[in-house]
Short mmCIF file of C-alpha atoms in Angstrom, two decimals:
data_model
loop_
_atom_site.label_atom_id
_atom_site.label_comp_id
_atom_site.label_asym_id
_atom_site.label_seq_id
_atom_site.Cartn_x
_atom_site.Cartn_y
_atom_site.Cartn_z
CA MET A 280 51.32 5.77 73.01
CA ARG A 281 53.54 3.03 74.45
CA PHE A 282 52.37 0.63 71.73
CA GLY A 283 53.24 3.20 69.06
CA ARG A 284 56.76 3.72 70.45
CA ASN A 285 57.35 -0.04 70.68
CA ARG A 286 56.14 -0.47 67.12
CA ARG A 287 58.51 2.21 65.84
CA ARG A 288 61.40 0.63 67.74
CA LEU A 289 60.54 -2.78 66.25
CA LEU A 290 60.39 -1.37 62.71
CA SER A 291 63.68 0.41 63.25
CA SER A 292 65.31 -2.81 64.49
CA LEU A 293 63.95 -4.72 61.49
CA LYS A 294 65.40 -2.12 59.13
CA TYR A 295 68.84 -2.45 60.74
CA LEU A 296 68.55 -6.23 60.54
CA ALA A 297 67.59 -6.07 56.86
CA VAL A 298 70.56 -3.80 56.12
CA ALA A 299 72.89 -6.19 57.96
CA LEU A 300 71.55 -9.19 56.01
CA VAL A 301 71.94 -7.41 52.67
CA ALA A 302 75.48 -6.36 53.58
CA SER A 303 76.33 -9.94 54.53
CA LEU A 304 74.97 -11.29 51.24
CA VAL A 305 76.91 -8.69 49.25
CA THR A 306 80.07 -9.61 51.14
CA LEU A 307 79.57 -13.34 50.44
CA LEU A 308 78.96 -12.64 46.75
CA ALA A 309 82.09 -10.52 46.60
CA ILE A 310 84.16 -13.24 48.28
CA ASN A 311 82.97 -15.88 45.80
CA LEU A 312 82.81 -13.86 42.58
CA ILE A 313 85.75 -11.43 42.73
CA PRO A 314 88.81 -13.28 41.39
CA GLU A 315 91.74 -13.72 43.70
CA THR A 316 94.76 -11.63 42.79
CA ARG A 317 97.71 -13.87 42.00
CA VAL A 318 101.23 -12.53 41.94
CA ILE A 319 103.91 -14.33 39.93
CA ARG A 320 106.78 -14.58 42.37
CA THR A 321 109.11 -16.82 40.39
CA ILE A 322 109.90 -16.62 36.69
CA VAL A 323 111.23 -19.93 35.40
CA PRO A 324 113.90 -19.53 32.71
CA HIS A 325 113.38 -21.46 29.45
CA ARG A 326 116.52 -23.57 29.20
CA PHE A 327 115.20 -26.48 27.12
CA ASP A 328 112.30 -27.31 24.81
CA ALA A 329 109.52 -29.88 25.19
CA ALA A 330 111.50 -32.56 23.34
CA ASP A 331 114.31 -32.43 25.90
CA PRO A 332 114.11 -35.24 28.55
CA GLN A 333 114.74 -32.59 31.19
CA PHE A 334 111.38 -31.02 30.30
CA ALA A 335 109.50 -34.11 31.51
CA ARG A 336 111.52 -34.23 34.72
CA SER A 337 110.86 -30.56 35.40
CA MET A 338 107.13 -30.91 34.72
CA SER A 339 106.97 -33.84 37.15
CA SER A 340 108.68 -31.74 39.80
CA TYR A 341 106.49 -28.65 39.32
CA SER A 342 103.20 -30.58 39.09
CA GLN A 343 104.11 -33.07 41.81
CA GLY A 344 103.01 -35.78 39.43
CA GLN A 345 104.69 -38.49 37.45
CA MET A 346 105.24 -38.48 33.70
CA PHE A 347 104.49 -41.76 31.92
CA GLU A 348 105.46 -43.03 28.51
CA ALA A 349 103.92 -45.65 26.21
CA ASN A 350 100.33 -44.44 26.61
CA ALA A 351 97.68 -44.69 23.92
CA VAL A 352 95.62 -41.50 23.71
CA GLN A 353 92.58 -41.18 21.47
CA THR A 354 90.90 -37.83 20.87
CA LEU A 355 87.10 -37.94 20.98
CA VAL A 356 85.17 -34.97 19.59
CA ASN A 357 81.57 -34.17 20.56
CA GLY A 358 78.88 -36.41 21.98
CA ASP A 359 78.60 -38.70 18.96
CA GLU A 360 82.11 -39.98 19.70
CA ILE A 361 82.43 -39.37 23.42
CA PHE A 362 79.34 -40.96 24.97
CA PRO A 363 79.44 -44.30 23.05
CA ALA A 364 83.11 -44.78 23.98
CA MET A 365 82.49 -44.04 27.67
CA LEU A 366 79.41 -46.27 27.85
CA GLN A 367 81.23 -49.10 26.08
CA ALA A 368 84.04 -48.90 28.64
CA ILE A 369 81.51 -48.97 31.50
CA ARG A 370 79.73 -52.00 30.06
CA SER A 371 83.02 -53.86 29.64
CA ALA A 372 84.09 -53.27 33.27
CA ARG A 373 85.03 -56.34 35.31
CA LYS A 374 86.32 -54.99 38.64
CA THR A 375 85.99 -51.25 39.27
CA ILE A 376 84.41 -48.09 37.86
CA ASN A 377 85.27 -44.68 39.29
CA MET A 378 83.51 -41.63 37.87
CA GLU A 379 83.75 -37.97 38.91
CA THR A 380 82.07 -35.09 37.11
CA TYR A 381 80.95 -31.53 37.59
CA ILE A 382 77.79 -31.68 35.46
CA TYR A 383 75.36 -34.58 35.69
CA TRP A 384 71.91 -33.45 34.59
CA SER A 385 68.62 -35.25 34.12
CA GLY A 386 67.84 -36.48 30.62
CA SER A 387 68.44 -39.39 28.28
CA VAL A 388 72.24 -39.31 28.69
CA GLY A 389 72.02 -39.17 32.48
CA TYR A 390 69.54 -42.04 32.46
CA GLU A 391 71.70 -44.20 30.19
CA PHE A 392 74.76 -43.67 32.36
CA ALA A 393 72.78 -44.37 35.54
CA THR A 394 71.30 -47.62 34.24
CA SER A 395 74.64 -48.78 32.81
CA LEU A 396 76.45 -48.10 36.09
CA ALA A 397 73.67 -49.81 38.04
CA ALA A 398 73.83 -52.88 35.80
CA LYS A 399 77.55 -53.29 36.44
CA ALA A 400 77.08 -52.82 40.18
CA ARG A 401 74.52 -55.64 40.17
CA GLU A 402 77.11 -57.83 38.45
CA GLY A 403 79.46 -57.27 41.37
CA VAL A 404 81.63 -54.50 39.91
CA GLU A 405 82.65 -51.90 42.51
CA VAL A 406 81.14 -48.63 41.24
CA ARG A 407 81.81 -45.23 42.78
CA VAL A 408 80.31 -41.97 41.49
CA LEU A 409 81.09 -38.45 42.71
CA VAL A 410 79.21 -35.47 41.25
CA ASP A 411 79.45 -31.83 42.19
CA TRP A 412 76.44 -30.71 44.26
CA LEU A 413 76.05 -27.41 42.40
CA GLY A 414 76.99 -28.66 38.96
CA SER A 415 74.53 -31.54 39.17
CA LEU A 416 71.49 -29.26 39.49
CA PRO A 417 68.92 -30.02 38.17
CA PHE A 418 69.25 -33.73 38.91
CA ASP A 419 66.39 -36.21 39.12
CA GLU A 420 66.52 -38.07 42.44
CA LYS A 421 65.22 -41.12 40.58
CA LEU A 422 68.62 -41.43 38.90
CA ILE A 423 70.29 -41.57 42.30
CA GLN A 424 67.80 -44.23 43.39
CA ILE A 425 68.53 -46.29 40.26
CA MET A 426 72.23 -46.32 41.11
CA THR A 427 72.20 -46.64 44.89
CA SER A 428 69.57 -49.38 44.91
CA ALA A 429 71.90 -51.43 42.71
CA GLY A 430 74.86 -50.91 45.03
CA VAL A 431 76.56 -47.89 43.44
CA ARG A 432 78.35 -45.72 45.98
CA PHE A 433 77.04 -42.27 45.06
CA GLU A 434 78.13 -38.99 46.67
CA ARG A 435 77.55 -35.30 45.95
CA TYR A 436 80.57 -33.08 46.47
CA ARG A 437 80.38 -30.14 48.88
CA PRO A 438 76.64 -29.52 49.45
CA ILE A 439 75.88 -25.90 50.32
CA HIS A 440 75.19 -25.15 53.99
CA TRP A 441 74.89 -21.85 55.81
CA TYR A 442 78.32 -22.39 57.37
CA THR A 443 80.00 -22.99 53.96
CA LEU A 444 78.60 -19.98 52.08
CA ASP A 445 82.05 -18.39 51.98
CA ARG A 446 83.26 -21.44 50.01
CA VAL A 447 80.23 -21.89 47.75
CA ASN A 448 82.40 -21.44 44.64
CA ASN A 449 84.87 -24.17 45.64
CA ARG A 450 83.64 -26.88 43.27
CA THR A 451 85.08 -29.98 41.65
CA HIS A 452 85.36 -29.46 37.91
CA ARG A 453 87.13 -32.75 37.23
CA LYS A 454 85.61 -34.99 34.56
CA LEU A 455 87.02 -38.46 35.08
CA LEU A 456 85.96 -41.99 34.23
CA ILE A 457 88.38 -44.77 35.14
CA VAL A 458 87.50 -48.39 34.39
CA ASP A 459 89.41 -51.33 35.88
CA GLY A 460 92.54 -49.16 36.18
CA ARG A 461 92.89 -49.94 32.49
CA VAL A 462 91.16 -47.22 30.51
CA ALA A 463 90.39 -43.62 31.51
CA PHE A 464 88.48 -40.71 30.04
CA THR A 465 88.98 -37.03 30.77
CA GLY A 466 88.28 -33.74 29.05
CA GLY A 467 85.50 -31.18 28.98
CA VAL A 468 82.23 -33.04 28.49
CA GLY A 469 79.52 -33.30 31.15
CA ILE A 470 76.86 -35.97 31.54
CA ALA A 471 73.94 -34.17 29.92
CA ASP A 472 71.85 -34.10 26.74
CA ASN A 473 73.38 -30.73 25.81
CA TRP A 474 76.45 -32.58 24.48
CA LEU A 475 74.48 -35.00 22.28
CA GLY A 476 75.15 -34.87 18.55
CA ASP A 477 78.09 -33.47 16.61
CA ALA A 478 77.76 -29.73 17.29
CA CYS A 479 75.64 -29.28 14.16
CA ASN A 480 73.58 -26.48 15.71
CA PRO A 481 73.66 -24.18 18.77
CA ASN A 482 71.74 -26.77 20.83
CA GLU A 483 74.51 -29.36 20.42
CA TRP A 484 77.47 -28.32 22.53
CA ARG A 485 80.95 -28.82 21.14
CA ASP A 486 83.61 -30.43 23.35
CA THR A 487 86.65 -32.69 23.37
CA HIS A 488 87.41 -35.71 25.51
CA TYR A 489 90.38 -38.09 25.62
CA GLN A 490 90.48 -41.85 26.02
CA ILE A 491 93.70 -42.98 27.66
CA GLU A 492 95.15 -46.46 28.00
CA GLY A 493 98.51 -47.33 29.48
CA PRO A 494 100.57 -46.73 32.63
CA ALA A 495 99.12 -43.23 33.14
CA VAL A 496 95.75 -44.77 34.08
CA PRO A 497 95.67 -45.09 37.89
#
């Protein structure tokens, strides 16, 4: 009889625990998936157009950044234009390569970038790579080994831990490649085979990237 009562108490406790766990998971999902309500508190009057010099000064003030002139910007469309330009810049590097991306997946593109970055690191170029932990799944650990064994400083941004579950959706979506402080690339493309080609079919993703040269390159 005592065993039966203890068993019922244990089952009852397990049910309460299961309910608490489910409630916690639902709460975490709600925190990360429900968009934050943003209230526009200040309406900026339109007093000048984009051609007015005051526009650039205002944009610098609002964005807390600096506007630069005399930059050369080239638009690159789809993988057929984007990946060759980025890889050529990497292979021409002499001092530094800094790359940050959200998506870096296993495949032929990921392998080509990894081996190119590793080759420059072995030549003495300072190479730093930052990829988002979530966005870089799936990611072959062999690619990390290729880079780090050559001297590439490789980091994964914000790995998920039990104590960061409330911030699981705080990712880095920046796509940056900066070579020698001379040429930079930014836009929408990730390092993955999905962007190969020229968007000729649904398996070839369409995207746009920009190659920038000039004082805007940090």
